[in-house]
Amino acid sequence: MTDIEFAWSELGGDPALLAHVSTVVRGGALPARLPVRQLARACVGACALAAAELGARRSGLPRTPEVRVDDAAVAAAFVSERHTLIDDRAPVSFAPLSRFWRTADGWVRTHANYPHHRERLLRALGLPVDADGADSGPAAVEAVLAGRRAQEVEDAVHAAGGLAVALRTPRQWAAHEQAAAIAGRPLVERSRLDGAPVRAFAPMEGGPLLPAAKVRVLDLTRVLAGPVATRTLALLGADVLRVDAPGLPELPDQHADTGFGKRSALLDLAADRRAFEELLATADVVVTGYRPGALDRFGLSPEALAERRPGVVVAQVSAWGAYGPWGDRRGFDSLVQAATGIAAVEGSAEQPGALPAQALDHGTGYLLAAGVLRALTEQSADGGARLVRLALARTAAWLTEDARSGADADPGQDVRRTGDGPLDPSPWLAHADSPLGRLRYVLPPVRFDGGPADWARPPGRWGADPARWL
């Protein structure tokens, strides 16, 4: 089974539709020891096919539109945050305290891009918290960690609400209880939540084929898989309203990269509960990207959402999965790479490595969008609220399976191959004026006949839109 066949089967798709997918294979795309290129291609291809399928269903087409996946477009999109420019300024990818550190017995990876995560890390290490970092910068952290064991650091930082994981080899991760919990789960968890009637879609208007037109998506996600998924749904015509808490501002560069096609509003879920319930009352899809259980106290568990909004599609993404001993832990792509053995495989005896992209985030994001699209297609046939759930660590397990590592599986029957040299991303870059300034950005890799080639609007200012539907 090829990678796209596996991804499509995990989404519950009709295998006969795979004949509509063609691929341009480029050997220089996303070079790595692990088969990142194949995973990325499969995730984008499955998403595009799900979009084409829904578009054909909604518009009454006799045949599913043809899908074309180009490795060059996929490679550019998987590092979109690196290509984004705001008035010619390069983005800031990682803060100074987000990196690998030597410990007394190995390595630990920390994540401190957000101010509150930086503060928790420093407090866990017994270092002073200073707003400008003058007293607790990299040198201070390096000195403390050099004298402590990696597992001790992981436990202490987690207990403080921060983010740090010890570097593990694939064998060490395989022996971990969380790895065992993940191994027993499908790549894409899909279930039905109620017996709501068949979804009746509004008629599609002229112009590009927009499978998600008039679909209202409530976006409660952060960094990076969730925003990639909702950015993709916005490309396909959905009215995506991202909602953030007023006290947790998004990183500006990340908002510029993932805010295309969306609107951004601020809402205190505790104080503004009535406003949220008004949004939920007519929402079609709710996408969440916070750690499992974090939003349950606001009545945002899948079951509670389906009870108040019958027929809703609930899509959830987390780092480690909503199960196992790490089911309630925070996490990011870089931490999952470190814990699951990816950083060890991609590194050397002297230094941990990394994938050529935050491929777990991006790949999982496209699969999450595909899961939403497939749920909408299924609802048009037999109704029911749906739950779609993915985890970065489960995507990592797919990437690191022994049978796939280093393989270059045939991506499909209709394949065109090109050289193995470095790729030029310029054909996949575009420019647009926006409220944030002049943007350079990566065009979407999700392409099918008749579908959109770009977003309808650039990102606006974070939190500047009203918390209501168009």
XYZ file of C-alpha atoms in Angstrom:
470
model
C 0.000 0.000 0.000
C 1.402 3.408 -0.961
C 1.444 6.315 1.473
C -1.474 8.141 -0.112
C -3.456 4.903 -0.254
C -2.861 4.457 3.469
C -3.793 8.051 4.330
C -6.911 7.901 2.148
C -8.015 4.623 3.711
C -7.520 6.081 7.200
C -9.867 8.910 6.158
C -12.490 6.383 5.051
C -12.208 7.378 1.396
C -13.322 5.347 -1.605
C -10.147 3.707 -3.007
C -11.482 4.079 -6.562
C -11.037 7.862 -6.285
C -7.254 7.487 -5.995
C -7.145 7.106 -9.778
C -7.856 10.848 -9.961
C -4.524 11.744 -8.302
C -1.371 12.456 -10.305
C 2.015 13.269 -8.834
C 5.112 15.213 -9.830
C 7.955 13.558 -7.896
C 11.001 15.714 -7.221
C 13.964 14.044 -5.599
C 15.279 17.239 -4.035
C 12.152 17.868 -1.968
C 12.455 17.744 1.833
C 15.665 15.667 2.004
C 15.932 13.585 5.174
C 16.836 10.117 6.408
C 13.190 9.428 7.149
C 10.622 9.466 4.286
C 9.384 13.005 4.936
C 8.755 13.744 1.269
C 6.466 10.734 0.911
C 4.512 11.578 4.053
C 4.110 15.227 3.052
C 2.972 14.295 -0.457
C 0.436 11.811 0.908
C -1.047 14.261 3.411
C -1.491 17.022 0.840
C -2.731 14.608 -1.818
C -5.327 13.101 0.496
C -6.506 16.572 1.467
C -6.831 17.681 -2.150
C -8.717 14.507 -3.045
C -11.104 15.025 -0.112
C -11.713 18.570 -1.358
C -12.315 17.403 -4.921
C -14.693 14.695 -3.706
C -16.780 17.142 -1.661
C -16.729 19.703 -4.466
C -18.078 17.136 -6.923
C -20.789 16.097 -4.466
C -21.930 19.653 -3.784
C -21.889 20.820 -7.391
C -23.406 17.676 -8.888
C -20.421 16.913 -11.099
C -20.537 13.505 -12.780
C -16.846 12.945 -12.102
C -14.448 13.869 -9.316
C -12.032 16.601 -10.482
C -8.443 15.606 -11.136
C -5.916 16.228 -8.364
C -2.280 17.115 -9.049
C 0.335 16.964 -6.296
C 3.687 18.594 -7.006
C 6.503 17.818 -4.574
C 7.930 21.312 -5.108
C 4.691 22.967 -4.028
C 4.412 20.625 -1.051
C 8.016 21.250 0.020
C 7.528 25.029 -0.103
C 4.265 24.809 1.853
C 5.813 22.624 4.571
C 8.257 25.444 5.360
C 5.794 28.277 4.711
C 6.724 29.948 7.993
C 10.318 30.308 6.755
C 9.351 31.840 3.415
C 6.928 34.385 4.846
C 8.196 37.961 4.772
C 6.504 41.016 6.279
C 7.750 44.184 4.574
C 10.885 42.196 3.606
C 11.542 41.210 7.233
C 12.353 37.533 7.792
C 10.265 35.694 10.408
C 11.456 34.627 13.841
C 11.026 30.842 13.996
C 12.258 29.948 17.466
C 12.969 32.010 20.569
C 16.461 31.814 22.153
C 15.301 29.352 24.834
C 13.634 27.003 22.333
C 16.399 24.547 21.402
C 18.383 21.460 22.363
C 20.580 21.627 25.482
C 23.238 19.266 26.777
C 22.471 17.712 30.132
C 24.600 15.648 32.487
C 23.522 12.443 30.738
C 22.272 13.434 27.295
C 20.063 16.089 25.718
C 16.815 17.874 26.406
C 14.644 19.917 24.042
C 12.735 22.947 25.325
C 10.041 25.127 23.796
C 9.648 28.693 25.079
C 8.370 30.769 22.161
C 5.448 32.138 24.151
C 6.187 34.388 27.161
C 4.191 32.241 29.601
C 6.072 29.106 28.526
C 9.405 30.901 28.929
C 8.444 32.011 32.419
C 7.437 28.485 33.477
C 10.669 27.022 32.094
C 12.821 29.485 34.006
C 10.911 29.011 37.242
C 11.232 25.235 36.938
C 15.000 25.632 36.584
C 15.195 27.991 39.544
C 16.241 30.940 37.410
C 15.001 34.527 37.779
C 12.261 35.591 35.393
C 13.262 38.799 33.687
C 11.172 40.417 30.976
C 14.106 41.177 28.690
C 15.973 37.949 29.453
C 19.114 39.769 30.581
C 19.546 37.623 33.702
C 18.109 34.336 32.433
C 19.225 33.977 28.862
C 20.728 30.976 27.073
C 23.990 31.053 29.038
C 22.188 30.793 32.378
C 19.932 27.982 31.170
C 22.869 26.123 29.635
C 24.794 26.253 32.917
C 21.871 24.864 34.936
C 21.000 22.088 32.512
C 24.595 20.896 32.184
C 24.434 19.686 35.775
C 21.034 17.967 35.659
C 19.752 14.728 34.194
C 17.495 14.951 31.136
C 14.636 12.971 32.698
C 14.769 15.117 35.822
C 14.496 18.262 33.686
C 11.587 16.830 31.682
C 9.669 16.008 34.861
C 10.383 19.313 36.610
C 9.459 21.516 33.666
C 6.294 19.548 32.994
C 5.259 19.866 36.640
C 5.661 23.648 36.318
C 3.448 23.771 33.222
C 6.382 24.324 30.876
C 7.640 22.385 27.879
C 10.711 20.177 27.818
C 11.367 16.581 26.791
C 14.400 14.343 27.040
C 15.902 13.179 23.766
C 15.059 9.517 23.154
C 16.126 6.993 20.569
C 13.429 5.129 18.636
C 14.064 2.080 20.837
C 13.698 4.119 24.033
C 10.474 5.693 22.792
C 9.085 2.297 21.753
C 9.452 1.174 25.370
C 7.523 4.195 26.678
C 3.908 3.775 27.812
C 2.749 6.649 25.623
C 4.233 5.012 22.542
C 2.282 1.846 23.338
C -0.928 3.850 23.714
C -0.336 5.558 20.367
C 0.480 2.327 18.555
C -3.008 1.012 19.183
C -4.731 4.002 17.571
C -5.548 4.731 13.927
C -3.772 7.592 12.194
C -7.115 9.402 11.847
C -9.651 8.687 14.574
C -13.178 9.047 13.223
C -16.489 8.515 15.002
C -20.136 9.520 14.924
C -21.512 11.542 17.842
C -25.266 11.693 17.218
C -28.072 10.841 14.834
C -28.510 14.289 13.288
C -30.247 14.319 9.875
C -28.480 14.432 6.530
C -26.640 17.712 5.927
C -28.248 19.820 3.227
C -25.662 22.133 1.685
C -26.520 25.552 0.310
C -26.250 25.789 -3.497
C -22.770 26.612 -4.786
C -22.250 29.846 -6.663
C -20.182 30.443 -9.795
C -16.425 30.926 -9.914
C -13.813 28.493 -8.576
C -15.029 25.203 -7.160
C -15.129 25.882 -3.404
C -16.081 22.669 -1.573
C -16.373 24.387 1.829
C -18.368 27.421 0.648
C -20.903 28.631 3.254
C -19.420 26.261 5.856
C -18.837 28.054 9.155
C -15.673 26.982 10.958
C -15.008 28.013 14.552
C -11.224 27.957 14.871
C -9.892 27.429 18.411
C -6.337 26.445 17.498
C -2.748 27.536 18.026
C 0.626 26.450 16.666
C 0.780 24.984 13.966
C -1.188 21.955 12.813
C -4.582 23.410 13.714
C -3.979 26.762 11.996
C -2.706 24.939 8.887
C -5.936 22.910 8.801
C -8.190 25.931 9.170
C -6.089 27.929 6.683
C -6.767 25.132 4.197
C -10.509 25.148 4.911
C -10.491 28.925 4.370
C -8.810 28.382 0.982
C -11.697 26.081 0.063
C -14.320 28.712 0.800
C -15.173 28.248 4.478
C -16.007 31.217 6.704
C -13.248 30.627 9.270
C -13.420 32.652 12.462
C -10.421 32.172 14.718
C -11.133 32.956 18.359
C -8.398 33.636 20.915
C -8.384 34.624 24.562
C -7.548 38.330 25.017
C -4.651 37.549 27.354
C -2.859 35.079 25.068
C -1.708 36.991 21.974
C -0.529 35.014 18.975
C 3.034 35.341 17.744
C 2.896 37.988 14.963
C 4.933 36.048 12.421
C 2.892 32.909 12.903
C -0.343 34.856 12.481
C 0.993 36.318 9.229
C 1.756 32.824 7.933
C -1.396 30.955 8.994
C -4.016 33.733 9.006
C -4.755 33.684 5.271
C -8.438 33.555 4.418
C -9.533 33.803 8.049
C -10.952 36.396 10.372
C -9.546 36.825 13.887
C -11.562 37.743 16.992
C -10.960 37.911 20.739
C -13.346 36.266 23.168
C -13.123 35.343 26.830
C -14.872 31.964 26.929
C -15.723 32.385 30.605
C -16.887 36.007 30.635
C -18.384 36.092 27.117
C -20.142 32.737 27.203
C -23.331 34.047 25.590
C -21.372 35.385 22.601
C -19.652 32.030 22.171
C -22.930 30.118 22.339
C -24.349 32.376 19.641
C -21.396 31.478 17.424
C -21.754 27.777 18.167
C -25.494 27.826 17.436
C -24.854 28.189 13.696
C -21.325 26.740 13.403
C -20.823 23.763 11.100
C -17.329 22.824 12.255
C -15.396 23.380 15.501
C -11.629 22.837 15.323
C -9.608 22.750 18.553
C -5.845 22.574 18.982
C -5.303 22.927 22.723
C -4.097 20.051 24.887
C -6.788 17.413 25.490
C -9.285 18.386 28.162
C -8.118 22.009 28.399
C -11.361 23.333 26.907
C -13.755 20.832 28.499
C -14.523 23.166 31.408
C -16.061 25.542 28.866
C -18.372 22.838 27.566
C -16.207 22.154 24.529
C -15.796 18.402 24.728
C -16.987 16.703 21.523
C -20.023 15.224 23.244
C -21.042 18.537 24.815
C -20.656 20.368 21.516
C -22.765 17.800 19.663
C -25.449 17.993 22.334
C -25.776 21.773 21.946
C -25.166 21.830 18.191
C -26.505 18.600 16.641
C -24.770 17.695 13.398
C -21.580 19.625 14.130
C -18.189 18.343 12.957
C -15.642 18.445 15.791
C -11.995 18.231 14.726
C -9.280 17.952 17.364
C -5.501 17.902 17.136
C -3.014 17.467 19.962
C 0.663 16.691 20.381
C 0.583 13.355 22.185
C -2.987 12.129 21.731
C -5.997 12.261 24.045
C -5.025 9.029 25.795
C -2.164 7.360 27.659
C -0.017 8.814 30.465
C 0.889 11.852 28.345
C -2.686 12.455 27.196
C -2.960 15.758 29.080
C 0.477 17.129 28.184
C 1.261 20.169 26.127
C 3.536 19.710 23.162
C 4.860 21.023 19.875
C 6.329 19.475 16.738
C 9.937 20.001 17.871
C 9.259 18.253 21.185
C 7.518 15.313 19.522
C 10.502 14.905 17.182
C 12.815 14.805 20.205
C 10.746 12.370 22.282
C 9.836 9.874 19.551
C 13.373 9.275 18.258
C 13.125 11.381 15.101
C 15.739 13.879 16.309
C 18.089 10.999 17.140
C 17.648 9.420 13.693
C 18.143 12.729 11.890
C 21.117 13.755 14.043
C 24.549 12.345 14.792
C 26.442 10.984 17.754
C 27.510 14.535 18.595
C 24.286 16.489 18.021
C 20.531 15.811 17.715
C 18.999 16.658 14.375
C 15.621 17.670 13.008
C 13.389 17.078 10.033
C 13.778 19.549 7.151
C 10.392 20.991 8.084
C 7.935 20.909 10.959
C 6.473 18.044 9.006
C 4.467 16.575 11.860
C 2.622 19.872 12.245
C 2.060 20.513 8.563
C 1.259 16.915 7.650
C -1.175 16.512 10.525
C -2.764 19.846 9.637
C -3.548 18.765 6.081
C -4.871 15.429 7.341
C -7.093 17.250 9.846
C -8.537 19.420 7.073
C -9.055 16.291 4.984
C -10.852 14.665 7.904
C -13.234 17.608 8.138
C -13.920 17.532 4.390
C -14.577 13.795 4.435
C -16.889 14.201 7.458
C -18.903 16.801 5.534
C -19.125 14.447 2.560
C -20.324 11.610 4.781
C -22.874 13.877 6.436
C -24.350 14.697 3.022
C -25.136 10.985 2.678
C -26.188 9.838 6.158
C -25.976 12.776 8.583
C -24.677 12.628 12.154
C -22.343 14.832 14.116
C -18.767 13.676 13.572
C -15.522 13.616 15.532
C -12.150 13.686 13.751
C -9.074 13.447 15.965
C -5.347 13.391 15.163
C -2.098 13.609 17.125
C 1.393 14.672 16.098
C 2.882 11.681 17.888
C 0.676 9.305 15.885
C 1.822 10.984 12.668
C 5.394 10.539 13.940
C 4.725 6.824 14.438
C 3.610 6.588 10.809
C 6.770 8.375 9.666
C 9.099 6.172 11.687
C 7.617 2.739 10.992
C 10.474 0.397 10.149
C 8.835 -0.772 6.936
C 8.687 2.788 5.619
C 11.975 4.289 6.797
C 14.153 5.215 3.856
C 11.645 3.835 1.367
C 10.579 5.749 -1.724
C 7.222 4.115 -2.297
C 5.493 4.603 -5.635
C 3.070 7.477 -4.966
C 0.517 6.309 -7.526
C 0.020 5.214 -11.096
C 0.212 8.610 -12.802
C 3.696 9.834 -11.905
C 6.100 12.301 -13.512
C 9.636 12.343 -12.118
C 12.164 15.172 -12.212
C 15.770 15.598 -11.063
C 17.155 15.343 -7.556
C 18.743 18.796 -7.319
C 17.804 21.613 -4.936
C 14.337 23.040 -5.525
C 13.617 26.639 -6.414
C 10.603 27.766 -4.329
C 10.020 30.969 -6.317
C 7.263 29.545 -8.588
C 5.251 28.861 -5.425
C 5.728 32.263 -3.797
C 3.349 35.213 -4.124
C 3.019 38.740 -2.772
C 0.066 40.678 -1.365
C -0.632 43.888 0.483
C -2.309 43.372 3.840
C -3.111 45.239 7.060
C 0.124 43.701 8.389
C 2.230 45.142 5.568
C 3.528 43.810 2.270
C 3.596 40.011 2.520
C 5.536 37.364 0.693
C 3.901 33.983 1.234
C 3.681 30.438 -0.108
C 0.812 29.507 -2.397
C -1.345 26.578 -1.254
C -0.264 23.106 -2.437
C -3.837 21.734 -2.392
C -4.783 21.789 -6.088
C -7.558 20.163 -8.130
C -9.265 21.001 -11.425
C -11.575 23.985 -11.028
C -10.412 24.659 -7.485
C -8.874 27.828 -6.020
C -5.205 28.647 -6.548
C -4.919 31.218 -3.750
C -6.754 32.545 -0.720
C -9.485 35.119 -1.180
C -7.950 37.473 1.378
C -4.647 38.016 3.224
C -4.509 37.934 7.023
C -5.803 40.939 8.923
C -4.655 42.152 12.296
C -4.819 39.619 15.088
C -8.000 39.958 17.132
C -9.348 42.879 15.069
C -12.533 41.269 13.729
C -15.908 41.105 15.487
C -16.854 37.765 17.027
C -19.705 37.018 14.637
C -20.321 35.202 11.392
C -20.394 36.892 8.020
